[in-house]
């Protein structure tokens, strides 16, 4: 059944009205739509390297940016070196303060505040999340393996599931940063007025203490932008966009075998219950009843251009 569906891709009508992104600004997933069949076939063939890569009904929307492609981009080397003092992202310091008549010390990391966006795709009745390789996660796994006398873990173990997110490191509003990240990472153009704030948390209170502001937005296939999504390769990004069916999202959140961020766990749980009780608007009747896009074989519909 899979091969005929792949061959049928060329005849399928796009489920979006494509808008364009200048070639110089295109993320990883740009390319000629005519190569889509070979891209899909390649992605499908490589999935044997990563068994169980799509649990809980997950479907990739970026066939040229799957975990398989990202693993091919990773080289064999991985090492930890002292932090460059000129890092634009974090600065380790020691905080000295008085407590109970004594001077105390607490080591901290100065870092940027950040935003995260819970994205719901109306046509798919699914949340959109991202997956990417995280060196910090791999460093932690490597340290644990070395302490236990085990072999180094495979790189695939350090691909984490997260919300679309970004640092607040530009002279833009938080909503504008969210808008930019949604386009770069997930490939959708969302109006600023459609991005609503959900709440504010603290990222790693023991070391960073920086605010993390969470937002919510909804997209549909008409908002997809041709050539966008997947992150910026020049910045070392290869981000896979995944559709997680709403009805399966809580099983995914509670699956302790899948590495995921706390923000994703909270955001998906909050959105799930608010979507179910109607606080976030009704689910699309057709999608809730029967969603052919989410029940067919993996990566068979051109929801996002590649």
GROMACS .gro file of C-alpha atoms in nm:
model
  306
    1UNK     CA    1   0.000   0.000   0.000
    2UNK     CA    2   0.289   0.236   0.077
    3UNK     CA    3   0.450   0.245  -0.268
    4UNK     CA    4   0.128   0.331  -0.455
    5UNK     CA    5   0.063   0.609  -0.205
    6UNK     CA    6   0.411   0.749  -0.254
    7UNK     CA    7   0.370   0.744  -0.630
    8UNK     CA    8   0.035   0.915  -0.589
    9UNK     CA    9   0.203   1.219  -0.433
   10UNK     CA   10   0.260   1.384  -0.768
   11UNK     CA   11  -0.112   1.378  -0.841
   12UNK     CA   12  -0.229   1.503  -0.501
   13UNK     CA   13  -0.356   1.858  -0.482
   14UNK     CA   14  -0.160   2.066  -0.227
   15UNK     CA   15  -0.345   2.126   0.095
   16UNK     CA   16  -0.206   2.478   0.129
   17UNK     CA   17  -0.198   2.800  -0.066
   18UNK     CA   18   0.179   2.844  -0.086
   19UNK     CA   19   0.337   3.174  -0.004
   20UNK     CA   20   0.701   3.231  -0.087
   21UNK     CA   21   1.013   3.287   0.120
   22UNK     CA   22   1.324   3.448  -0.040
   23UNK     CA   23   1.574   3.175  -0.122
   24UNK     CA   24   1.841   3.339   0.094
   25UNK     CA   25   1.611   3.308   0.397
   26UNK     CA   26   1.492   2.953   0.338
   27UNK     CA   27   1.546   2.699   0.613
   28UNK     CA   28   1.661   2.343   0.563
   29UNK     CA   29   1.358   2.212   0.380
   30UNK     CA   30   1.369   2.420   0.063
   31UNK     CA   31   1.388   2.250  -0.274
   32UNK     CA   32   1.209   2.155  -0.591
   33UNK     CA   33   0.862   2.005  -0.529
   34UNK     CA   34   0.938   1.763  -0.811
   35UNK     CA   35   1.195   1.590  -0.590
   36UNK     CA   36   0.939   1.520  -0.320
   37UNK     CA   37   0.884   1.155  -0.413
   38UNK     CA   38   1.255   1.075  -0.389
   39UNK     CA   39   1.280   1.267  -0.063
   40UNK     CA   40   0.986   1.075   0.085
   41UNK     CA   41   1.121   0.742  -0.038
   42UNK     CA   42   1.462   0.820   0.109
   43UNK     CA   43   1.309   0.918   0.441
   44UNK     CA   44   1.101   0.603   0.453
   45UNK     CA   45   1.397   0.384   0.365
   46UNK     CA   46   1.609   0.536   0.641
   47UNK     CA   47   1.355   0.485   0.917
   48UNK     CA   48   1.497   0.139   0.980
   49UNK     CA   49   1.789   0.314   1.147
   50UNK     CA   50   1.553   0.457   1.408
   51UNK     CA   51   1.289   0.200   1.507
   52UNK     CA   52   0.989   0.337   1.693
   53UNK     CA   53   1.071   0.688   1.570
   54UNK     CA   54   0.702   0.783   1.549
   55UNK     CA   55   0.519   0.661   1.862
   56UNK     CA   56   0.174   0.775   1.976
   57UNK     CA   57   0.053   0.845   1.623
   58UNK     CA   58   0.324   1.100   1.542
   59UNK     CA   59   0.357   1.192   1.175
   60UNK     CA   60   0.640   1.392   1.024
   61UNK     CA   61   0.544   1.698   0.820
   62UNK     CA   62   0.900   1.761   0.699
   63UNK     CA   63   1.012   1.448   0.512
   64UNK     CA   64   1.345   1.604   0.415
   65UNK     CA   65   1.420   1.692   0.778
   66UNK     CA   66   1.353   1.372   0.966
   67UNK     CA   67   1.563   1.230   1.245
   68UNK     CA   68   1.722   1.013   0.977
   69UNK     CA   69   1.850   1.314   0.781
   70UNK     CA   70   1.972   1.481   1.100
   71UNK     CA   71   2.168   1.173   1.201
   72UNK     CA   72   2.339   1.177   0.861
   73UNK     CA   73   2.452   1.535   0.926
   74UNK     CA   74   2.606   1.448   1.263
   75UNK     CA   75   2.972   1.357   1.250
   76UNK     CA   76   3.142   1.095   1.469
   77UNK     CA   77   3.309   1.341   1.707
   78UNK     CA   78   3.169   1.483   2.033
   79UNK     CA   79   3.377   1.650   2.303
   80UNK     CA   80   3.333   1.896   2.587
   81UNK     CA   81   3.570   2.191   2.629
   82UNK     CA   82   3.577   2.488   2.872
   83UNK     CA   83   3.318   2.753   2.790
   84UNK     CA   84   3.432   3.051   2.588
   85UNK     CA   85   3.384   3.366   2.798
   86UNK     CA   86   3.246   3.541   2.490
   87UNK     CA   87   2.942   3.315   2.459
   88UNK     CA   88   2.642   3.523   2.345
   89UNK     CA   89   2.401   3.279   2.509
   90UNK     CA   90   2.510   3.204   2.865
   91UNK     CA   91   2.759   3.328   3.125
   92UNK     CA   92   2.838   3.116   3.432
   93UNK     CA   93   2.881   3.319   3.750
   94UNK     CA   94   2.872   3.279   4.128
   95UNK     CA   95   2.608   3.471   4.322
   96UNK     CA   96   2.723   3.580   4.669
   97UNK     CA   97   2.452   3.681   4.913
   98UNK     CA   98   2.389   3.709   5.286
   99UNK     CA   99   2.162   3.453   5.452
  100UNK     CA  100   2.116   3.405   5.825
  101UNK     CA  101   2.414   3.624   5.902
  102UNK     CA  102   2.655   3.442   5.669
  103UNK     CA  103   2.768   3.499   5.315
  104UNK     CA  104   2.643   3.226   5.088
  105UNK     CA  105   2.740   3.127   4.736
  106UNK     CA  106   2.523   2.990   4.458
  107UNK     CA  107   2.654   2.918   4.109
  108UNK     CA  108   2.425   3.053   3.840
  109UNK     CA  109   2.407   3.084   3.463
  110UNK     CA  110   2.303   3.415   3.312
  111UNK     CA  111   2.089   3.350   3.006
  112UNK     CA  112   1.819   3.499   2.787
  113UNK     CA  113   1.450   3.470   2.859
  114UNK     CA  114   1.262   3.259   2.606
  115UNK     CA  115   0.925   3.197   2.443
  116UNK     CA  116   0.750   2.872   2.357
  117UNK     CA  117   0.442   2.823   2.140
  118UNK     CA  118   0.178   2.552   2.165
  119UNK     CA  119   0.063   2.505   1.805
  120UNK     CA  120  -0.263   2.337   1.706
  121UNK     CA  121  -0.327   2.241   1.343
  122UNK     CA  122  -0.700   2.268   1.271
  123UNK     CA  123  -0.701   2.055   0.956
  124UNK     CA  124  -0.511   1.771   1.124
  125UNK     CA  125  -0.676   1.802   1.467
  126UNK     CA  126  -0.322   1.771   1.599
  127UNK     CA  127  -0.057   1.959   1.791
  128UNK     CA  128   0.261   2.054   1.605
  129UNK     CA  129   0.581   1.987   1.795
  130UNK     CA  130   0.946   1.976   1.694
  131UNK     CA  131   1.229   1.729   1.737
  132UNK     CA  132   1.599   1.806   1.718
  133UNK     CA  133   1.940   1.694   1.843
  134UNK     CA  134   2.035   1.858   2.174
  135UNK     CA  135   2.409   1.850   2.258
  136UNK     CA  136   2.340   1.927   2.626
  137UNK     CA  137   2.117   1.620   2.651
  138UNK     CA  138   2.382   1.407   2.482
  139UNK     CA  139   2.650   1.542   2.716
  140UNK     CA  140   2.438   1.436   3.015
  141UNK     CA  141   2.376   1.089   2.871
  142UNK     CA  142   2.746   1.054   2.788
  143UNK     CA  143   2.845   1.150   3.144
  144UNK     CA  144   2.604   0.891   3.286
  145UNK     CA  145   2.737   0.622   3.051
  146UNK     CA  146   3.099   0.696   3.140
  147UNK     CA  147   3.021   0.688   3.513
  148UNK     CA  148   2.854   0.349   3.473
  149UNK     CA  149   3.132   0.209   3.253
  150UNK     CA  150   2.903   0.175   2.952
  151UNK     CA  151   2.973   0.249   2.587
  152UNK     CA  152   2.883   0.598   2.460
  153UNK     CA  153   2.511   0.628   2.382
  154UNK     CA  154   2.396   0.667   2.020
  155UNK     CA  155   2.322   1.019   1.900
  156UNK     CA  156   1.959   0.927   1.837
  157UNK     CA  157   1.902   0.910   2.214
  158UNK     CA  158   1.956   1.287   2.241
  159UNK     CA  159   1.680   1.398   2.003
  160UNK     CA  160   1.422   1.571   2.220
  161UNK     CA  161   1.058   1.659   2.164
  162UNK     CA  162   0.984   2.026   2.228
  163UNK     CA  163   0.749   2.311   2.155
  164UNK     CA  164   0.839   2.557   1.884
  165UNK     CA  165   1.048   2.803   2.085
  166UNK     CA  166   1.316   3.070   2.074
  167UNK     CA  167   1.529   3.308   2.278
  168UNK     CA  168   1.423   3.664   2.351
  169UNK     CA  169   1.745   3.814   2.217
  170UNK     CA  170   1.616   4.061   1.959
  171UNK     CA  171   1.461   4.406   1.966
  172UNK     CA  172   1.120   4.262   1.882
  173UNK     CA  173   0.806   4.197   2.081
  174UNK     CA  174   0.756   3.849   2.222
  175UNK     CA  175   0.472   3.788   1.978
  176UNK     CA  176   0.697   3.889   1.687
  177UNK     CA  177   0.964   3.645   1.806
  178UNK     CA  178   0.700   3.372   1.828
  179UNK     CA  179   0.583   3.457   1.477
  180UNK     CA  180   0.939   3.435   1.345
  181UNK     CA  181   1.008   3.103   1.519
  182UNK     CA  182   0.683   2.949   1.392
  183UNK     CA  183   0.787   3.035   1.036
  184UNK     CA  184   1.151   2.923   1.068
  185UNK     CA  185   1.089   2.603   1.261
  186UNK     CA  186   0.742   2.490   1.153
  187UNK     CA  187   0.683   2.667   0.820
  188UNK     CA  188   0.361   2.858   0.892
  189UNK     CA  189   0.286   3.228   0.866
  190UNK     CA  190   0.069   3.326   1.164
  191UNK     CA  191  -0.077   3.676   1.218
  192UNK     CA  192   0.045   3.849   1.532
  193UNK     CA  193  -0.308   3.891   1.662
  194UNK     CA  194  -0.355   3.511   1.650
  195UNK     CA  195  -0.073   3.451   1.900
  196UNK     CA  196  -0.202   3.466   2.258
  197UNK     CA  197  -0.006   3.452   2.581
  198UNK     CA  198  -0.078   3.157   2.811
  199UNK     CA  199   0.149   3.208   3.112
  200UNK     CA  200   0.501   3.257   3.242
  201UNK     CA  201   0.728   3.001   3.406
  202UNK     CA  202   1.089   2.993   3.521
  203UNK     CA  203   1.344   2.797   3.319
  204UNK     CA  204   1.574   2.591   3.541
  205UNK     CA  205   1.523   2.784   3.866
  206UNK     CA  206   1.829   2.620   4.022
  207UNK     CA  207   2.077   2.755   3.766
  208UNK     CA  208   1.924   2.991   3.508
  209UNK     CA  209   1.615   3.147   3.662
  210UNK     CA  210   1.517   3.313   3.333
  211UNK     CA  211   1.149   3.362   3.243
  212UNK     CA  212   0.992   3.132   2.985
  213UNK     CA  213   0.676   3.281   2.836
  214UNK     CA  214   0.433   3.039   2.677
  215UNK     CA  215   0.197   3.125   2.390
  216UNK     CA  216  -0.076   2.951   2.193
  217UNK     CA  217  -0.164   2.974   1.824
  218UNK     CA  218  -0.363   2.778   1.569
  219UNK     CA  219  -0.266   2.712   1.209
  220UNK     CA  220  -0.420   2.547   0.905
  221UNK     CA  221  -0.288   2.431   0.570
  222UNK     CA  222  -0.352   2.769   0.406
  223UNK     CA  223  -0.087   2.925   0.634
  224UNK     CA  224   0.194   2.695   0.516
  225UNK     CA  225   0.481   2.881   0.348
  226UNK     CA  226   0.663   2.717   0.060
  227UNK     CA  227   1.025   2.636   0.147
  228UNK     CA  228   0.991   2.727   0.516
  229UNK     CA  229   1.016   2.509   0.823
  230UNK     CA  230   1.291   2.285   0.955
  231UNK     CA  231   1.516   2.549   1.107
  232UNK     CA  232   1.819   2.728   0.966
  233UNK     CA  233   2.090   2.494   0.843
  234UNK     CA  234   2.349   2.773   0.857
  235UNK     CA  235   2.283   2.794   1.232
  236UNK     CA  236   2.334   2.421   1.279
  237UNK     CA  237   1.963   2.340   1.290
  238UNK     CA  238   1.784   2.042   1.141
  239UNK     CA  239   1.439   2.050   1.300
  240UNK     CA  240   1.173   1.791   1.228
  241UNK     CA  241   0.813   1.906   1.253
  242UNK     CA  242   0.577   1.644   1.393
  243UNK     CA  243   0.198   1.627   1.408
  244UNK     CA  244   0.071   1.471   1.730
  245UNK     CA  245  -0.300   1.375   1.720
  246UNK     CA  246  -0.488   1.561   1.990
  247UNK     CA  247  -0.660   1.247   2.121
  248UNK     CA  248  -0.322   1.072   2.167
  249UNK     CA  249  -0.134   1.367   2.316
  250UNK     CA  250  -0.173   1.277   2.684
  251UNK     CA  251  -0.032   0.929   2.636
  252UNK     CA  252   0.263   1.093   2.463
  253UNK     CA  253   0.311   1.344   2.746
  254UNK     CA  254   0.315   1.071   3.012
  255UNK     CA  255   0.548   0.837   2.821
  256UNK     CA  256   0.865   0.856   3.030
  257UNK     CA  257   1.072   0.681   2.765
  258UNK     CA  258   1.051   0.984   2.533
  259UNK     CA  259   1.283   1.277   2.608
  260UNK     CA  260   1.078   1.595   2.618
  261UNK     CA  261   1.085   1.940   2.771
  262UNK     CA  262   0.874   2.036   3.076
  263UNK     CA  263   0.731   2.325   2.873
  264UNK     CA  264   0.599   2.081   2.614
  265UNK     CA  265   0.443   1.862   2.883
  266UNK     CA  266   0.264   2.154   3.047
  267UNK     CA  267   0.169   2.323   2.719
  268UNK     CA  268   0.018   2.014   2.558
  269UNK     CA  269  -0.172   1.921   2.874
  270UNK     CA  270  -0.311   2.273   2.916
  271UNK     CA  271  -0.412   2.294   2.550
  272UNK     CA  272  -0.560   1.943   2.543
  273UNK     CA  273  -0.805   2.002   2.827
  274UNK     CA  274  -0.894   2.352   2.710
  275UNK     CA  275  -0.953   2.222   2.358
  276UNK     CA  276  -1.168   1.935   2.483
  277UNK     CA  277  -1.388   2.161   2.698
  278UNK     CA  278  -1.421   2.421   2.423
  279UNK     CA  279  -1.226   2.703   2.592
  280UNK     CA  280  -0.994   2.723   2.291
  281UNK     CA  281  -1.271   2.698   2.034
  282UNK     CA  282  -1.427   2.393   1.875
  283UNK     CA  283  -1.231   2.122   1.704
  284UNK     CA  284  -1.295   2.089   1.333
  285UNK     CA  285  -1.589   1.849   1.305
  286UNK     CA  286  -1.448   1.667   1.005
  287UNK     CA  287  -1.106   1.637   1.164
  288UNK     CA  288  -1.240   1.517   1.496
  289UNK     CA  289  -1.463   1.257   1.330
  290UNK     CA  290  -1.220   1.117   1.074
  291UNK     CA  291  -0.884   1.261   0.972
  292UNK     CA  292  -0.750   1.086   0.663
  293UNK     CA  293  -0.427   1.285   0.677
  294UNK     CA  294  -0.343   1.140   1.016
  295UNK     CA  295  -0.450   0.783   0.946
  296UNK     CA  296  -0.268   0.718   0.617
  297UNK     CA  297   0.089   0.603   0.587
  298UNK     CA  298   0.367   0.828   0.710
  299UNK     CA  299   0.446   1.143   0.509
  300UNK     CA  300   0.208   1.084   0.225
  301UNK     CA  301   0.038   1.424   0.202
  302UNK     CA  302   0.217   1.748   0.106
  303UNK     CA  303   0.098   1.942   0.412
  304UNK     CA  304   0.425   2.136   0.412
  305UNK     CA  305   0.622   2.188   0.092
  306UNK     CA  306   0.965   2.034   0.076
   0.00000   0.00000   0.00000
